[in-house]
PDB file of C-alpha atoms in Angstrom:
ATOM      1  CA  UNK A   9       0.000   0.000   0.000  1.00  0.00           C
ATOM      2  CA  UNK A  10       1.173   3.503  -0.822  1.00  0.00           C
ATOM      3  CA  UNK A  11      -0.308   6.377   1.137  1.00  0.00           C
ATOM      4  CA  UNK A  12      -0.181   9.841  -0.411  1.00  0.00           C
ATOM      5  CA  UNK A  13      -0.662  12.796   1.941  1.00  0.00           C
ATOM      6  CA  UNK A  14      -0.921  16.277   0.495  1.00  0.00           C
ATOM      7  CA  UNK A  15      -2.373  19.674   1.219  1.00  0.00           C
ATOM      8  CA  UNK A  16      -1.328  23.271   1.570  1.00  0.00           C
ATOM      9  CA  UNK A  17       1.534  24.310   3.816  1.00  0.00           C
ATOM     10  CA  UNK A  18       0.878  23.972   7.577  1.00  0.00           C
ATOM     11  CA  UNK A  19      -2.013  21.494   7.260  1.00  0.00           C
ATOM     12  CA  UNK A  20      -0.225  18.750   9.190  1.00  0.00           C
ATOM     13  CA  UNK A  21       0.998  16.486   6.397  1.00  0.00           C
ATOM     14  CA  UNK A  22       4.269  15.609   8.097  1.00  0.00           C
ATOM     15  CA  UNK A  23       2.579  15.071  11.474  1.00  0.00           C
ATOM     16  CA  UNK A  24       0.062  12.684   9.879  1.00  0.00           C
ATOM     17  CA  UNK A  25       2.852  10.821   8.067  1.00  0.00           C
ATOM     18  CA  UNK A  26       4.742  10.468  11.358  1.00  0.00           C
ATOM     19  CA  UNK A  27       1.632   9.116  13.137  1.00  0.00           C
ATOM     20  CA  UNK A  28       1.096   6.604  10.330  1.00  0.00           C
ATOM     21  CA  UNK A  29       4.740   5.558  10.486  1.00  0.00           C
ATOM     22  CA  UNK A  30       4.392   4.921  14.205  1.00  0.00           C
ATOM     23  CA  UNK A  31       1.108   3.029  13.851  1.00  0.00           C
ATOM     24  CA  UNK A  32       1.730   1.003  10.679  1.00  0.00           C
ATOM     25  CA  UNK A  33       5.546   0.974  10.561  1.00  0.00           C
ATOM     26  CA  UNK A  34       5.461   2.117   6.910  1.00  0.00           C
ATOM     27  CA  UNK A  35       8.469   4.210   5.900  1.00  0.00           C
ATOM     28  CA  UNK A  36       7.743   7.652   4.592  1.00  0.00           C
ATOM     29  CA  UNK A  37       9.230   9.920   2.004  1.00  0.00           C
ATOM     30  CA  UNK A  38       9.158  13.636   2.634  1.00  0.00           C
ATOM     31  CA  UNK A  39       9.048  15.367  -0.730  1.00  0.00           C
ATOM     32  CA  UNK A  40      10.555  18.397   1.030  1.00  0.00           C
ATOM     33  CA  UNK A  41      13.663  16.334   1.791  1.00  0.00           C
ATOM     34  CA  UNK A  42      13.903  15.227  -1.821  1.00  0.00           C
ATOM     35  CA  UNK A  43      13.433  18.859  -2.948  1.00  0.00           C
ATOM     36  CA  UNK A  44      16.164  20.177  -0.682  1.00  0.00           C
ATOM     37  CA  UNK A  45      18.548  17.361  -1.613  1.00  0.00           C
ATOM     38  CA  UNK A  46      18.172  18.178  -5.282  1.00  0.00           C
ATOM     39  CA  UNK A  47      18.489  21.927  -4.683  1.00  0.00           C
ATOM     40  CA  UNK A  48      21.487  21.704  -2.325  1.00  0.00           C
ATOM     41  CA  UNK A  49      23.305  19.218  -4.541  1.00  0.00           C
ATOM     42  CA  UNK A  50      23.025  21.567  -7.511  1.00  0.00           C
ATOM     43  CA  UNK A  51      20.947  19.108  -9.528  1.00  0.00           C
ATOM     44  CA  UNK A  52      18.419  21.876 -10.192  1.00  0.00           C
ATOM     45  CA  UNK A  53      18.541  25.645 -10.374  1.00  0.00           C
ATOM     46  CA  UNK A  54      15.081  25.851  -8.757  1.00  0.00           C
ATOM     47  CA  UNK A  55      14.764  27.378  -5.310  1.00  0.00           C
ATOM     48  CA  UNK A  56      12.430  26.541  -2.405  1.00  0.00           C
ATOM     49  CA  UNK A  57      10.253  29.470  -3.517  1.00  0.00           C
ATOM     50  CA  UNK A  58       9.515  27.980  -6.968  1.00  0.00           C
ATOM     51  CA  UNK A  59       6.426  26.032  -5.865  1.00  0.00           C
ATOM     52  CA  UNK A  60       4.707  25.528  -9.217  1.00  0.00           C
ATOM     53  CA  UNK A  61       7.923  24.674 -11.031  1.00  0.00           C
ATOM     54  CA  UNK A  62       8.927  22.348  -8.197  1.00  0.00           C
ATOM     55  CA  UNK A  63       5.703  20.368  -8.612  1.00  0.00           C
ATOM     56  CA  UNK A  64       6.428  19.978 -12.335  1.00  0.00           C
ATOM     57  CA  UNK A  65      10.025  18.942 -11.563  1.00  0.00           C
ATOM     58  CA  UNK A  66       9.446  16.652  -8.577  1.00  0.00           C
ATOM     59  CA  UNK A  67       6.159  14.931  -9.434  1.00  0.00           C
ATOM     60  CA  UNK A  68       7.512  12.750 -12.283  1.00  0.00           C
ATOM     61  CA  UNK A  69      10.237  11.481  -9.940  1.00  0.00           C
ATOM     62  CA  UNK A  70       7.860  10.865  -7.027  1.00  0.00           C
ATOM     63  CA  UNK A  71       5.249   9.283  -9.327  1.00  0.00           C
ATOM     64  CA  UNK A  72       7.766   6.721 -10.580  1.00  0.00           C
ATOM     65  CA  UNK A  73       8.947   6.019  -7.015  1.00  0.00           C
ATOM     66  CA  UNK A  74       5.316   5.266  -6.101  1.00  0.00           C
ATOM     67  CA  UNK A  75       4.973   2.895  -9.052  1.00  0.00           C
ATOM     68  CA  UNK A  76       8.199   1.152  -8.090  1.00  0.00           C
ATOM     69  CA  UNK A  77       7.061   0.675  -4.481  1.00  0.00           C
ATOM     70  CA  UNK A  78       3.768  -0.825  -5.689  1.00  0.00           C
ATOM     71  CA  UNK A  79       5.496  -3.107  -8.199  1.00  0.00           C
ATOM     72  CA  UNK A  80       7.864  -4.276  -5.446  1.00  0.00           C
ATOM     73  CA  UNK A  81       4.890  -4.817  -3.081  1.00  0.00           C
ATOM     74  CA  UNK A  82       6.369  -2.359  -0.602  1.00  0.00           C
ATOM     75  CA  UNK A  83       4.479  -0.043   1.716  1.00  0.00           C
ATOM     76  CA  UNK A  84       5.321   3.634   1.562  1.00  0.00           C
ATOM     77  CA  UNK A  85       3.929   6.931   2.811  1.00  0.00           C
ATOM     78  CA  UNK A  86       4.630   9.914   0.545  1.00  0.00           C
ATOM     79  CA  UNK A  87       3.932  13.351   1.981  1.00  0.00           C
ATOM     80  CA  UNK A  88       4.320  16.823   0.625  1.00  0.00           C
ATOM     81  CA  UNK A  89       2.663  19.686  -1.150  1.00  0.00           C
ATOM     82  CA  UNK A  90       4.277  18.972  -4.527  1.00  0.00           C
ATOM     83  CA  UNK A  91       1.589  16.512  -5.604  1.00  0.00           C
ATOM     84  CA  UNK A  92      -0.765  17.713  -8.327  1.00  0.00           C
ATOM     85  CA  UNK A  93      -4.399  17.269  -7.342  1.00  0.00           C
ATOM     86  CA  UNK A  94      -5.070  15.528 -10.661  1.00  0.00           C
ATOM     87  CA  UNK A  95      -2.454  12.921  -9.695  1.00  0.00           C
ATOM     88  CA  UNK A  96      -4.753   9.989 -10.517  1.00  0.00           C
ATOM     89  CA  UNK A  97      -4.446  10.571 -14.249  1.00  0.00           C
ATOM     90  CA  UNK A  98      -0.816   9.406 -14.009  1.00  0.00           C
ATOM     91  CA  UNK A  99      -1.662   5.892 -12.832  1.00  0.00           C
ATOM     92  CA  UNK A 100      -3.290   2.871 -14.369  1.00  0.00           C
ATOM     93  CA  UNK A 101      -6.002   1.115 -12.355  1.00  0.00           C
ATOM     94  CA  UNK A 102      -3.574  -1.589 -11.173  1.00  0.00           C
ATOM     95  CA  UNK A 103      -1.657   1.160  -9.332  1.00  0.00           C
ATOM     96  CA  UNK A 104      -4.682   3.163  -8.179  1.00  0.00           C
ATOM     97  CA  UNK A 105      -6.095   0.218  -6.256  1.00  0.00           C
ATOM     98  CA  UNK A 106      -2.892   0.163  -4.168  1.00  0.00           C
ATOM     99  CA  UNK A 107      -2.916   3.901  -3.317  1.00  0.00           C
ATOM    100  CA  UNK A 108      -4.707   5.602  -0.434  1.00  0.00           C
ATOM    101  CA  UNK A 109      -4.941   9.383  -0.858  1.00  0.00           C
ATOM    102  CA  UNK A 110      -5.304  11.997   1.884  1.00  0.00           C
ATOM    103  CA  UNK A 111      -5.854  15.647   0.996  1.00  0.00           C
ATOM    104  CA  UNK A 112      -5.836  17.843   4.103  1.00  0.00           C
ATOM    105  CA  UNK A 113      -7.784  21.096   3.864  1.00  0.00           C
ATOM    106  CA  UNK A 114      -8.349  23.643   6.610  1.00  0.00           C
ATOM    107  CA  UNK A 115     -11.516  25.735   6.426  1.00  0.00           C
ATOM    108  CA  UNK A 116     -11.273  29.511   6.538  1.00  0.00           C
ATOM    109  CA  UNK A 117     -13.121  29.433   9.859  1.00  0.00           C
ATOM    110  CA  UNK A 118     -10.598  26.987  11.310  1.00  0.00           C
ATOM    111  CA  UNK A 119      -7.658  29.109  10.152  1.00  0.00           C
ATOM    112  CA  UNK A 120      -9.233  32.308  11.489  1.00  0.00           C
ATOM    113  CA  UNK A 121      -9.931  30.714  14.884  1.00  0.00           C
ATOM    114  CA  UNK A 122      -6.655  28.799  15.216  1.00  0.00           C
ATOM    115  CA  UNK A 123      -3.978  30.702  13.319  1.00  0.00           C
ATOM    116  CA  UNK A 124      -1.637  31.120  16.306  1.00  0.00           C
ATOM    117  CA  UNK A 125      -1.912  27.387  17.110  1.00  0.00           C
ATOM    118  CA  UNK A 126      -1.208  26.534  13.475  1.00  0.00           C
ATOM    119  CA  UNK A 127       1.991  28.569  13.608  1.00  0.00           C
ATOM    120  CA  UNK A 128       2.931  27.186  17.046  1.00  0.00           C
ATOM    121  CA  UNK A 129       2.560  23.566  15.881  1.00  0.00           C
ATOM    122  CA  UNK A 130       4.586  24.104  12.699  1.00  0.00           C
ATOM    123  CA  UNK A 131       7.705  22.659  14.356  1.00  0.00           C
ATOM    124  CA  UNK A 132       6.009  19.619  15.900  1.00  0.00           C
ATOM    125  CA  UNK A 133       7.780  17.065  13.693  1.00  0.00           C
ATOM    126  CA  UNK A 134      10.445  19.028  11.860  1.00  0.00           C
ATOM    127  CA  UNK A 135      12.267  22.218  12.679  1.00  0.00           C
ATOM    128  CA  UNK A 136      11.443  24.838  10.096  1.00  0.00           C
ATOM    129  CA  UNK A 137      14.477  26.969   9.357  1.00  0.00           C
ATOM    130  CA  UNK A 138      12.272  29.601   7.756  1.00  0.00           C
ATOM    131  CA  UNK A 139       8.571  29.890   8.449  1.00  0.00           C
ATOM    132  CA  UNK A 140       6.880  32.845   6.860  1.00  0.00           C
ATOM    133  CA  UNK A 141       3.337  31.562   7.336  1.00  0.00           C
ATOM    134  CA  UNK A 142       0.783  34.260   6.547  1.00  0.00           C
ATOM    135  CA  UNK A 143      -2.886  33.888   7.414  1.00  0.00           C
ATOM    136  CA  UNK A 144      -4.200  35.287   4.121  1.00  0.00           C
ATOM    137  CA  UNK A 145      -1.948  32.988   2.101  1.00  0.00           C
ATOM    138  CA  UNK A 146      -2.982  29.970   4.172  1.00  0.00           C
ATOM    139  CA  UNK A 147      -6.665  30.796   3.651  1.00  0.00           C
ATOM    140  CA  UNK A 148      -6.146  31.307  -0.085  1.00  0.00           C
ATOM    141  CA  UNK A 149      -4.174  28.082  -0.590  1.00  0.00           C
ATOM    142  CA  UNK A 150      -6.681  25.966   1.348  1.00  0.00           C
ATOM    143  CA  UNK A 151      -9.630  27.588  -0.424  1.00  0.00           C
ATOM    144  CA  UNK A 152      -8.028  26.898  -3.810  1.00  0.00           C
ATOM    145  CA  UNK A 153      -7.422  23.261  -2.834  1.00  0.00           C
ATOM    146  CA  UNK A 154     -11.044  22.894  -1.722  1.00  0.00           C
ATOM    147  CA  UNK A 155     -12.378  24.300  -5.010  1.00  0.00           C
ATOM    148  CA  UNK A 156     -10.088  22.066  -7.046  1.00  0.00           C
ATOM    149  CA  UNK A 157     -10.908  18.981  -4.939  1.00  0.00           C
ATOM    150  CA  UNK A 158     -14.614  19.578  -5.484  1.00  0.00           C
ATOM    151  CA  UNK A 159     -14.091  20.136  -9.219  1.00  0.00           C
ATOM    152  CA  UNK A 160     -12.031  16.934  -9.520  1.00  0.00           C
ATOM    153  CA  UNK A 161     -14.391  15.018  -7.175  1.00  0.00           C
ATOM    154  CA  UNK A 162     -11.528  14.135  -4.828  1.00  0.00           C
ATOM    155  CA  UNK A 163     -12.014  12.858  -1.324  1.00  0.00           C
ATOM    156  CA  UNK A 164     -10.538  15.243   1.215  1.00  0.00           C
ATOM    157  CA  UNK A 165     -10.340  15.728   4.956  1.00  0.00           C
ATOM    158  CA  UNK A 166     -11.810  19.070   5.965  1.00  0.00           C
ATOM    159  CA  UNK A 167     -10.358  20.428   9.187  1.00  0.00           C
ATOM    160  CA  UNK A 168     -13.141  22.703  10.341  1.00  0.00           C
ATOM    161  CA  UNK A 169     -13.981  22.583  14.064  1.00  0.00           C
ATOM    162  CA  UNK A 170     -10.983  20.914  15.645  1.00  0.00           C
ATOM    163  CA  UNK A 171      -7.849  19.276  14.309  1.00  0.00           C
ATOM    164  CA  UNK A 172      -8.621  15.593  14.439  1.00  0.00           C
ATOM    165  CA  UNK A 173      -7.698  13.131  11.728  1.00  0.00           C
ATOM    166  CA  UNK A 174      -8.672   9.488  11.972  1.00  0.00           C
ATOM    167  CA  UNK A 175      -7.101   7.008   9.632  1.00  0.00           C
TER     168      UNK A 175
END
């Protein structure tokens, strides 16, 4: 089984991946680690601020890693924001039946009511060297993901009243 966890920045992707690792003992791949390895090694001229271009650059690599894990009958959790929401179009049915997808979306109400907590929990699993989280950007990114998820008929986890994810 391959578990894909995505969502906007600060939605708890890494925390969920860590909880799944602890519960199921599946290894996980942080796309952020892959991104920084490629950037720091000089294998790309992209920077951490090139979000859209990074998705285009990283997704083909991650997609093929997912296929390889499935073909090898290995479990893997893949988490990060560099997963296009139309990801399913890149997989044949034989792969799709082995993938569980989690899209985390925070409602505007949740962000408005919990913004300080969101920022305070940003370092729960990993230390962020630079965290320029802005409320308006967080609201916009989550709202865009919600609209796209509804358009694409994707399942998603809406974090609205309290942060609680059951898997």
